[in-house]
mmCIF file of N, CA and C and ligand atoms in Angstrom:
data_model
loop_
_atom_site.group_PDB
_atom_site.id
_atom_site.type_symbol
_atom_site.label_atom_id
_atom_site.label_comp_id
_atom_site.label_asym_id
_atom_site.label_seq_id
_atom_site.Cartn_x
_atom_site.Cartn_y
_atom_site.Cartn_z
ATOM 1 N N MET A 277 -6.391 18.720 21.932
ATOM 2 C CA MET A 277 -5.461 17.485 21.838
ATOM 3 C C MET A 277 -5.795 16.386 21.630
ATOM 4 N N THR A 278 -5.568 15.351 20.474
ATOM 5 C CA THR A 278 -6.295 13.935 20.685
ATOM 6 C C THR A 278 -5.074 13.382 21.187
ATOM 7 N N THR A 279 -5.631 12.348 21.839
ATOM 8 C CA THR A 279 -4.843 11.153 22.813
ATOM 9 C C THR A 279 -4.560 9.928 21.811
ATOM 10 N N ALA A 280 -3.546 10.126 21.296
ATOM 11 C CA ALA A 280 -3.398 9.322 19.976
ATOM 12 C C ALA A 280 -3.034 7.660 20.665
ATOM 13 N N GLU A 281 -4.244 6.764 20.272
ATOM 14 C CA GLU A 281 -4.088 5.494 20.773
ATOM 15 C C GLU A 281 -3.216 4.977 19.532
ATOM 16 N N THR A 282 -2.217 4.917 19.334
ATOM 17 C CA THR A 282 -1.410 4.831 18.197
ATOM 18 C C THR A 282 -1.407 3.404 17.552
ATOM 19 N N ARG A 283 -2.108 2.899 17.922
ATOM 20 C CA ARG A 283 -2.439 1.767 16.551
ATOM 21 C C ARG A 283 -3.357 2.266 15.611
ATOM 22 N N ALA A 284 -2.940 3.643 15.387
ATOM 23 C CA ALA A 284 -3.946 4.339 14.492
ATOM 24 C C ALA A 284 -3.684 3.404 12.757
ATOM 25 N N LEU A 285 -4.648 3.734 12.058
ATOM 26 C CA LEU A 285 -4.635 3.625 11.023
ATOM 27 C C LEU A 285 -3.271 4.211 9.924
ATOM 28 N N VAL A 286 -2.927 3.261 9.307
ATOM 29 C CA VAL A 286 -1.612 3.538 8.480
ATOM 30 C C VAL A 286 -2.226 3.855 7.175
ATOM 31 N N ASP A 287 -1.814 5.527 6.926
ATOM 32 C CA ASP A 287 -2.040 6.328 5.719
ATOM 33 C C ASP A 287 -1.036 5.890 4.756
ATOM 34 N N ILE A 288 -1.435 5.332 3.675
ATOM 35 C CA ILE A 288 -0.375 5.450 2.536
ATOM 36 C C ILE A 288 0.072 6.704 1.784
ATOM 37 N N PRO A 289 1.204 7.536 1.945
ATOM 38 C CA PRO A 289 0.767 8.514 1.105
ATOM 39 C C PRO A 289 0.402 8.482 -0.140
ATOM 40 N N ALA A 290 0.079 9.239 -0.981
ATOM 41 C CA ALA A 290 -0.653 9.240 -2.345
ATOM 42 C C ALA A 290 -0.004 8.861 -3.496
ATOM 43 N N GLU A 291 1.667 9.258 -3.290
ATOM 44 C CA GLU A 291 2.286 9.218 -3.934
ATOM 45 C C GLU A 291 2.880 7.958 -4.248
ATOM 46 N N LEU A 292 3.192 7.065 -2.953
ATOM 47 C CA LEU A 292 3.504 5.930 -3.087
ATOM 48 C C LEU A 292 2.859 4.555 -3.828
ATOM 49 N N LEU A 293 1.152 5.179 -3.939
ATOM 50 C CA LEU A 293 0.372 3.847 -4.309
ATOM 51 C C LEU A 293 0.708 3.321 -5.445
ATOM 52 N N PRO A 294 1.223 4.045 -6.579
ATOM 53 C CA PRO A 294 1.307 3.653 -7.504
ATOM 54 C C PRO A 294 2.707 2.597 -7.709
ATOM 55 N N LEU A 295 3.419 3.118 -6.757
ATOM 56 C CA LEU A 295 4.695 2.117 -6.609
ATOM 57 C C LEU A 295 4.233 0.784 -6.099
ATOM 58 N N ILE A 296 3.431 0.334 -5.462
ATOM 59 C CA ILE A 296 2.661 -1.007 -4.903
ATOM 60 C C ILE A 296 1.990 -1.429 -5.641
ATOM 61 N N PRO A 297 2.234 -2.731 -6.829
ATOM 62 C CA PRO A 297 1.273 -3.385 -7.451
ATOM 63 C C PRO A 297 0.377 -4.290 -6.573
ATOM 64 N N LEU A 298 -0.681 -3.797 -7.483
ATOM 65 C CA LEU A 298 -1.993 -4.973 -7.028
ATOM 66 C C LEU A 298 -2.522 -5.544 -8.248
ATOM 67 N N PRO A 299 -3.138 -6.543 -7.449
ATOM 68 C CA PRO A 299 -3.879 -7.616 -8.843
ATOM 69 C C PRO A 299 -4.309 -7.270 -9.291
ATOM 70 N N PRO A 300 -4.610 -7.334 -10.607
ATOM 71 C CA PRO A 300 -5.287 -6.765 -11.851
ATOM 72 C C PRO A 300 -7.042 -6.771 -11.419
ATOM 73 N N LEU A 301 -7.336 -6.235 -11.849
ATOM 74 C CA LEU A 301 -9.243 -5.984 -11.683
ATOM 75 C C LEU A 301 -9.700 -7.253 -11.902
ATOM 76 N N THR A 302 -9.434 -7.485 -13.083
ATOM 77 C CA THR A 302 -10.151 -8.702 -14.024
ATOM 78 C C THR A 302 -10.085 -10.105 -13.114
ATOM 79 N N VAL A 303 -8.835 -10.021 -12.421
ATOM 80 C CA VAL A 303 -9.335 -11.365 -11.577
ATOM 81 C C VAL A 303 -9.825 -11.057 -9.859
ATOM 82 N N LEU A 304 -9.931 -9.838 -9.425
ATOM 83 C CA LEU A 304 -10.753 -9.872 -8.156
ATOM 84 C C LEU A 304 -12.342 -9.961 -8.212
ATOM 85 N N SER A 305 -12.616 -10.299 -7.105
ATOM 86 C CA SER A 305 -14.375 -10.787 -7.256
ATOM 87 C C SER A 305 -14.559 -9.155 -6.688
ATOM 88 N N ASP A 306 -15.866 -8.905 -6.691
ATOM 89 C CA ASP A 306 -16.230 -7.561 -5.967
ATOM 90 C C ASP A 306 -16.281 -7.436 -5.165
ATOM 91 N N ALA A 307 -16.282 -8.383 -3.662
ATOM 92 C CA ALA A 307 -16.032 -7.548 -2.625
ATOM 93 C C ALA A 307 -14.717 -7.336 -2.495
ATOM 94 N N ARG A 308 -13.734 -7.722 -3.453
ATOM 95 C CA ARG A 308 -12.253 -7.655 -3.177
ATOM 96 C C ARG A 308 -11.916 -6.185 -3.576
ATOM 97 N N ALA A 309 -12.937 -5.824 -5.090
ATOM 98 C CA ALA A 309 -12.533 -4.746 -6.061
ATOM 99 C C ALA A 309 -13.126 -3.537 -5.023
ATOM 100 N N ARG A 310 -14.362 -3.583 -4.158
ATOM 101 C CA ARG A 310 -14.615 -2.388 -3.463
ATOM 102 C C ARG A 310 -14.229 -2.268 -1.989
ATOM 103 N N GLY A 311 -13.571 -3.508 -1.759
ATOM 104 C CA GLY A 311 -12.701 -2.867 -0.624
ATOM 105 C C GLY A 311 -13.600 -3.579 1.137
ATOM 106 N N ALA A 312 -14.234 -4.421 0.570
ATOM 107 C CA ALA A 312 -14.904 -5.071 1.633
ATOM 108 C C ALA A 312 -14.005 -6.284 1.969
ATOM 109 N N GLU A 313 -13.094 -6.987 1.402
ATOM 110 C CA GLU A 313 -12.167 -7.735 1.602
ATOM 111 C C GLU A 313 -10.804 -7.614 0.991
ATOM 112 N N CYS A 314 -9.778 -8.008 1.584
ATOM 113 C CA CYS A 314 -8.586 -7.597 1.538
ATOM 114 C C CYS A 314 -8.124 -7.784 0.031
ATOM 115 N N VAL A 315 -7.483 -6.862 -0.904
ATOM 116 C CA VAL A 315 -7.211 -6.881 -2.109
ATOM 117 C C VAL A 315 -6.382 -8.209 -2.233
ATOM 118 N N TRP A 316 -5.698 -8.401 -1.291
ATOM 119 C CA TRP A 316 -4.456 -9.626 -1.897
ATOM 120 C C TRP A 316 -4.784 -10.940 -1.142
ATOM 121 N N GLY A 317 -5.520 -10.961 0.237
ATOM 122 C CA GLY A 317 -5.728 -12.348 0.994
ATOM 123 C C GLY A 317 -6.922 -12.401 0.827
ATOM 124 N N GLY A 318 -8.105 -11.436 0.664
ATOM 125 C CA GLY A 318 -9.431 -12.146 0.753
ATOM 126 C C GLY A 318 -9.926 -11.984 2.257
ATOM 127 N N GLU A 319 -9.141 -11.314 3.323
ATOM 128 C CA GLU A 319 -9.743 -11.356 4.534
ATOM 129 C C GLU A 319 -10.968 -10.487 4.418
ATOM 130 N N PRO A 320 -12.066 -10.532 5.484
ATOM 131 C CA PRO A 320 -12.842 -9.302 5.417
ATOM 132 C C PRO A 320 -12.384 -8.387 6.343
ATOM 133 N N LEU A 321 -12.281 -7.090 5.961
ATOM 134 C CA LEU A 321 -11.921 -6.383 6.583
ATOM 135 C C LEU A 321 -12.988 -5.182 7.287
ATOM 136 N N SER A 322 -12.550 -4.601 8.150
ATOM 137 C CA SER A 322 -13.235 -3.424 9.063
ATOM 138 C C SER A 322 -12.655 -2.038 8.818
ATOM 139 N N THR A 323 -13.611 -0.921 8.810
ATOM 140 C CA THR A 323 -13.024 0.182 8.616
ATOM 141 C C THR A 323 -12.126 0.762 9.626
ATOM 142 N N ALA A 324 -11.872 0.230 10.483
ATOM 143 C CA ALA A 324 -10.949 0.189 11.729
ATOM 144 C C ALA A 324 -9.535 -0.126 11.502
ATOM 145 N N THR A 325 -9.532 -1.309 10.860
ATOM 146 C CA THR A 325 -8.589 -1.931 10.285
ATOM 147 C C THR A 325 -8.036 -2.064 9.036
ATOM 148 N N ALA A 326 -8.774 -1.532 8.061
ATOM 149 C CA ALA A 326 -8.575 -1.416 7.199
ATOM 150 C C ALA A 326 -7.680 -0.399 6.430
ATOM 151 N N ILE A 327 -6.721 -0.793 5.471
ATOM 152 C CA ILE A 327 -5.610 0.204 4.690
ATOM 153 C C ILE A 327 -5.866 0.411 3.436
ATOM 154 N N ASP A 328 -6.113 1.607 3.233
ATOM 155 C CA ASP A 328 -7.149 2.508 2.301
ATOM 156 C C ASP A 328 -5.872 2.553 0.951
ATOM 157 N N LEU A 329 -6.247 1.644 -0.221
ATOM 158 C CA LEU A 329 -5.227 1.849 -1.172
ATOM 159 C C LEU A 329 -5.617 3.132 -2.547
ATOM 160 N N GLY A 330 -6.617 3.600 -2.238
ATOM 161 C CA GLY A 330 -6.699 4.713 -3.013
ATOM 162 C C GLY A 330 -7.573 4.358 -4.189
ATOM 163 N N GLU A 331 -8.289 5.526 -4.432
ATOM 164 C CA GLU A 331 -9.363 4.735 -5.675
ATOM 165 C C GLU A 331 -8.758 4.852 -6.863
ATOM 166 N N ARG A 332 -9.064 3.536 -7.467
ATOM 167 C CA ARG A 332 -8.749 3.220 -8.929
ATOM 168 C C ARG A 332 -9.384 3.535 -9.942
ATOM 169 N N ASP A 333 -8.704 3.447 -11.074
ATOM 170 C CA ASP A 333 -9.917 3.613 -12.553
ATOM 171 C C ASP A 333 -9.083 3.117 -13.641
ATOM 172 N N THR A 334 -9.629 1.559 -13.782
ATOM 173 C CA THR A 334 -9.423 1.202 -14.868
ATOM 174 C C THR A 334 -10.094 0.646 -15.720
ATOM 175 N N ASP A 335 -9.956 1.016 -17.289
ATOM 176 C CA ASP A 335 -10.796 1.050 -18.089
ATOM 177 C C ASP A 335 -12.260 1.688 -17.685
ATOM 178 N N GLY A 336 -12.645 2.577 -17.262
ATOM 179 C CA GLY A 336 -13.654 3.262 -16.861
ATOM 180 C C GLY A 336 -14.204 2.527 -15.333
ATOM 181 N N SER A 337 -13.720 1.787 -15.139
ATOM 182 C CA SER A 337 -14.184 0.923 -13.668
ATOM 183 C C SER A 337 -13.504 1.698 -12.466
ATOM 184 N N HIS A 338 -14.380 2.187 -11.733
ATOM 185 C CA HIS A 338 -13.878 2.592 -10.083
ATOM 186 C C HIS A 338 -13.899 1.557 -9.768
ATOM 187 N N TRP A 339 -12.885 1.416 -8.760
ATOM 188 C CA TRP A 339 -12.750 0.349 -7.814
ATOM 189 C C TRP A 339 -11.879 1.216 -6.268
ATOM 190 N N PHE A 340 -12.181 0.334 -5.059
ATOM 191 C CA PHE A 340 -11.817 0.750 -4.363
ATOM 192 C C PHE A 340 -10.963 0.334 -3.194
ATOM 193 N N PRO A 341 -9.685 -0.252 -3.545
ATOM 194 C CA PRO A 341 -8.868 -1.545 -3.278
ATOM 195 C C PRO A 341 -8.713 -1.047 -1.802
ATOM 196 N N ARG A 342 -8.589 -2.113 -0.874
ATOM 197 C CA ARG A 342 -8.060 -1.995 0.832
ATOM 198 C C ARG A 342 -7.502 -3.262 0.744
ATOM 199 N N ALA A 343 -6.731 -3.003 2.253
ATOM 200 C CA ALA A 343 -6.056 -4.385 2.279
ATOM 201 C C ALA A 343 -5.552 -4.587 3.726
ATOM 202 N N CYS A 344 -5.418 -5.692 4.245
ATOM 203 C CA CYS A 344 -5.236 -6.090 5.770
ATOM 204 C C CYS A 344 -3.562 -5.650 6.224
ATOM 205 N N ARG A 345 -3.366 -5.406 7.230
ATOM 206 C CA ARG A 345 -1.623 -5.220 7.640
ATOM 207 C C ARG A 345 -0.869 -6.155 6.888
ATOM 208 N N PRO A 346 -1.160 -7.502 7.415
ATOM 209 C CA PRO A 346 -0.307 -8.338 6.881
ATOM 210 C C PRO A 346 -0.156 -8.399 5.412
ATOM 211 N N CYS A 347 -1.002 -7.967 4.425
ATOM 212 C CA CYS A 347 -0.535 -8.067 3.301
ATOM 213 C C CYS A 347 -0.320 -6.873 2.787
ATOM 214 N N ALA A 348 -0.700 -5.906 3.194
ATOM 215 C CA ALA A 348 -0.270 -4.447 2.975
ATOM 216 C C ALA A 348 1.313 -4.459 3.136
ATOM 217 N N ARG A 349 1.702 -5.204 4.366
ATOM 218 C CA ARG A 349 3.237 -5.155 4.690
ATOM 219 C C ARG A 349 4.177 -5.667 3.702
ATOM 220 N N ARG A 350 3.518 -6.972 3.218
ATOM 221 C CA ARG A 350 4.029 -7.672 2.343
ATOM 222 C C ARG A 350 4.384 -7.333 0.856
ATOM 223 N N ALA A 351 3.027 -6.448 0.467
ATOM 224 C CA ALA A 351 3.293 -5.550 -0.706
ATOM 225 C C ALA A 351 4.406 -4.748 -0.950
ATOM 226 N N VAL A 352 4.101 -4.000 0.164
ATOM 227 C CA VAL A 352 5.252 -2.421 0.253
ATOM 228 C C VAL A 352 6.365 -2.971 0.429
ATOM 229 N N LEU A 353 6.569 -4.249 1.113
ATOM 230 C CA LEU A 353 8.081 -4.592 1.256
ATOM 231 C C LEU A 353 8.782 -5.016 -0.144
ATOM 232 N N VAL A 354 7.797 -5.580 -1.028
ATOM 233 C CA VAL A 354 8.216 -6.061 -2.376
ATOM 234 C C VAL A 354 8.471 -4.880 -3.059
ATOM 235 N N ALA A 355 7.727 -3.796 -2.966
ATOM 236 C CA ALA A 355 7.906 -2.364 -3.628
ATOM 237 C C ALA A 355 9.067 -1.888 -3.466
ATOM 238 N N ARG A 356 9.056 -2.090 -2.120
ATOM 239 C CA ARG A 356 10.885 -1.402 -1.401
ATOM 240 C C ARG A 356 11.815 -1.886 -2.064
ATOM 241 N N ASN A 357 11.670 -3.295 -2.274
ATOM 242 C CA ASN A 357 12.859 -4.081 -2.477
ATOM 243 C C ASN A 357 12.836 -4.224 -4.259
ATOM 244 N N ASP A 358 11.787 -4.388 -4.872
ATOM 245 C CA ASP A 358 12.033 -3.768 -6.464
ATOM 246 C C ASP A 358 12.437 -2.600 -6.509
ATOM 247 N N HIS A 359 12.108 -1.862 -5.811
ATOM 248 C CA HIS A 359 11.992 -0.395 -6.330
ATOM 249 C C HIS A 359 13.491 0.267 -6.853
ATOM 250 N N PRO A 360 14.658 -0.149 -6.323
ATOM 251 C CA PRO A 360 15.908 0.420 -6.805
ATOM 252 C C PRO A 360 15.905 0.310 -8.311
ATOM 253 N N GLY A 361 15.577 -1.370 -8.599
ATOM 254 C CA GLY A 361 15.692 -1.952 -9.811
ATOM 255 C C GLY A 361 14.837 -0.765 -11.041
ATOM 256 N N LEU A 362 14.047 -0.116 -10.547
ATOM 257 C CA LEU A 362 13.022 0.456 -11.301
ATOM 258 C C LEU A 362 13.403 2.176 -11.165
ATOM 259 N N CYS A 363 14.425 2.562 -10.729
ATOM 260 C CA CYS A 363 14.011 4.128 -10.292
ATOM 261 C C CYS A 363 15.708 4.499 -10.605
ATOM 262 N N GLU A 364 15.368 5.397 -11.335
ATOM 263 C CA GLU A 364 16.536 6.247 -12.069
ATOM 264 C C GLU A 364 17.286 6.749 -10.993
ATOM 265 N N GLN A 365 16.675 7.734 -9.973
ATOM 266 C CA GLN A 365 17.524 8.295 -8.933
ATOM 267 C C GLN A 365 17.965 7.104 -8.026
ATOM 268 N N CYS A 366 17.662 6.064 -7.908
ATOM 269 C CA CYS A 366 18.176 5.029 -7.114
ATOM 270 C C CYS A 366 19.348 4.902 -7.778
ATOM 271 N N THR A 367 19.610 4.458 -9.217
ATOM 272 C CA THR A 367 20.487 4.037 -10.022
ATOM 273 C C THR A 367 21.748 5.138 -9.757
ATOM 274 N N ASP A 368 21.164 6.208 -9.537
ATOM 275 C CA ASP A 368 22.036 7.004 -9.154
ATOM 276 C C ASP A 368 22.630 7.333 -7.929
ATOM 277 N N ASP A 369 22.067 7.409 -7.143
ATOM 278 C CA ASP A 369 22.294 7.242 -5.365
ATOM 279 C C ASP A 369 20.889 7.147 -4.698
ATOM 280 N N THR A 370 21.077 6.010 -4.396
ATOM 281 C CA THR A 370 19.862 5.403 -3.250
ATOM 282 C C THR A 370 19.458 5.979 -1.980
ATOM 283 N N GLY A 371 20.734 6.934 -1.336
ATOM 284 C CA GLY A 371 20.267 7.619 -0.633
ATOM 285 C C GLY A 371 19.558 8.890 -0.686
ATOM 286 N N ARG A 372 19.554 9.201 -1.946
ATOM 287 C CA ARG A 372 18.745 10.279 -2.318
ATOM 288 C C ARG A 372 17.433 10.079 -2.702
ATOM 289 N N CYS A 373 17.027 9.297 -2.493
ATOM 290 C CA CYS A 373 15.611 8.924 -3.595
ATOM 291 C C CYS A 373 14.604 9.165 -2.264
ATOM 292 N N GLU A 374 13.567 10.222 -2.348
ATOM 293 C CA GLU A 374 12.700 10.303 -1.616
ATOM 294 C C GLU A 374 11.415 9.330 -1.668
ATOM 295 N N ALA A 375 11.453 8.644 -2.909
ATOM 296 C CA ALA A 375 10.250 7.426 -2.983
ATOM 297 C C ALA A 375 10.935 6.254 -2.519
ATOM 298 N N GLY A 376 11.905 5.982 -2.305
ATOM 299 C CA GLY A 376 12.511 4.890 -1.896
ATOM 300 C C GLY A 376 12.618 4.887 -0.414
ATOM 301 N N ARG A 377 13.072 6.315 0.203
ATOM 302 C CA ARG A 377 13.114 6.385 1.847
ATOM 303 C C ARG A 377 11.354 6.052 2.216
ATOM 304 N N ALA A 378 10.303 6.556 1.263
ATOM 305 C CA ALA A 378 9.345 6.834 2.105
ATOM 306 C C ALA A 378 8.797 5.254 1.820
ATOM 307 N N LEU A 379 9.025 4.448 1.071
ATOM 308 C CA LEU A 379 8.697 2.956 0.834
ATOM 309 C C LEU A 379 8.969 2.393 1.927
ATOM 310 N N HIS A 380 10.555 2.484 2.488
ATOM 311 C CA HIS A 380 11.121 1.975 3.615
ATOM 312 C C HIS A 380 10.521 2.210 4.966
ATOM 313 N N ALA A 381 10.197 3.790 5.108
ATOM 314 C CA ALA A 381 9.483 4.124 6.393
ATOM 315 C C ALA A 381 8.148 3.500 6.347
ATOM 316 N N LEU A 382 7.692 3.458 5.221
ATOM 317 C CA LEU A 382 6.135 2.827 5.308
ATOM 318 C C LEU A 382 6.149 1.422 6.023
ATOM 319 N N VAL A 383 7.190 0.753 5.235
ATOM 320 C CA VAL A 383 7.162 -0.835 5.729
ATOM 321 C C VAL A 383 7.249 -0.812 7.324
ATOM 322 N N LEU A 384 8.661 0.063 7.852
ATOM 323 C CA LEU A 384 8.802 0.161 9.528
ATOM 324 C C LEU A 384 7.367 0.264 9.686
ATOM 325 N N GLU A 385 6.582 1.083 9.525
ATOM 326 C CA GLU A 385 5.277 1.713 10.248
ATOM 327 C C GLU A 385 4.451 0.593 10.185
ATOM 328 N N LEU A 386 4.119 -0.133 9.249
ATOM 329 C CA LEU A 386 3.143 -1.136 8.982
ATOM 330 C C LEU A 386 3.736 -2.452 10.058
ATOM 331 N N ARG A 387 4.955 -2.291 10.217
ATOM 332 C CA ARG A 387 5.644 -3.307 10.771
ATOM 333 C C ARG A 387 4.774 -3.416 12.282
ATOM 334 N N ARG A 388 4.674 -2.255 12.906
ATOM 335 C CA ARG A 388 4.219 -1.949 14.320
ATOM 336 C C ARG A 388 2.955 -2.851 14.719
HETATM 337 ZN ZN1 ZN B 121 -4.705 -9.273 3.377
HETATM 338 ZN ZN1 ZN B 122 14.242 5.430 -5.931
#
């Protein structure tokens, strides 16, 4: 059994990653593109605290954005607030949208 010191890393589900807008690769420094620094704020990251934003592939370049928790929270909050306007399921019935619910849950998780 694992004793969960539950300030655990937040794992962003793969299906939510495309909903969270990142800065374009062209404006990012090398350190931000390879996940050494926060992709949004440029804070230095450690493996213990960084939030993984998945491997990206842009015009043949592989990059590995990561973020600090406060920036990730802000970005996910924006994604959540913008989501209903972009989502057909939400236009229909917000309560039944999995993605909307998952984004909301992620905001709460990042708030801790
Ligand atoms: Zn940051
Ligand atoms: Zn939706």
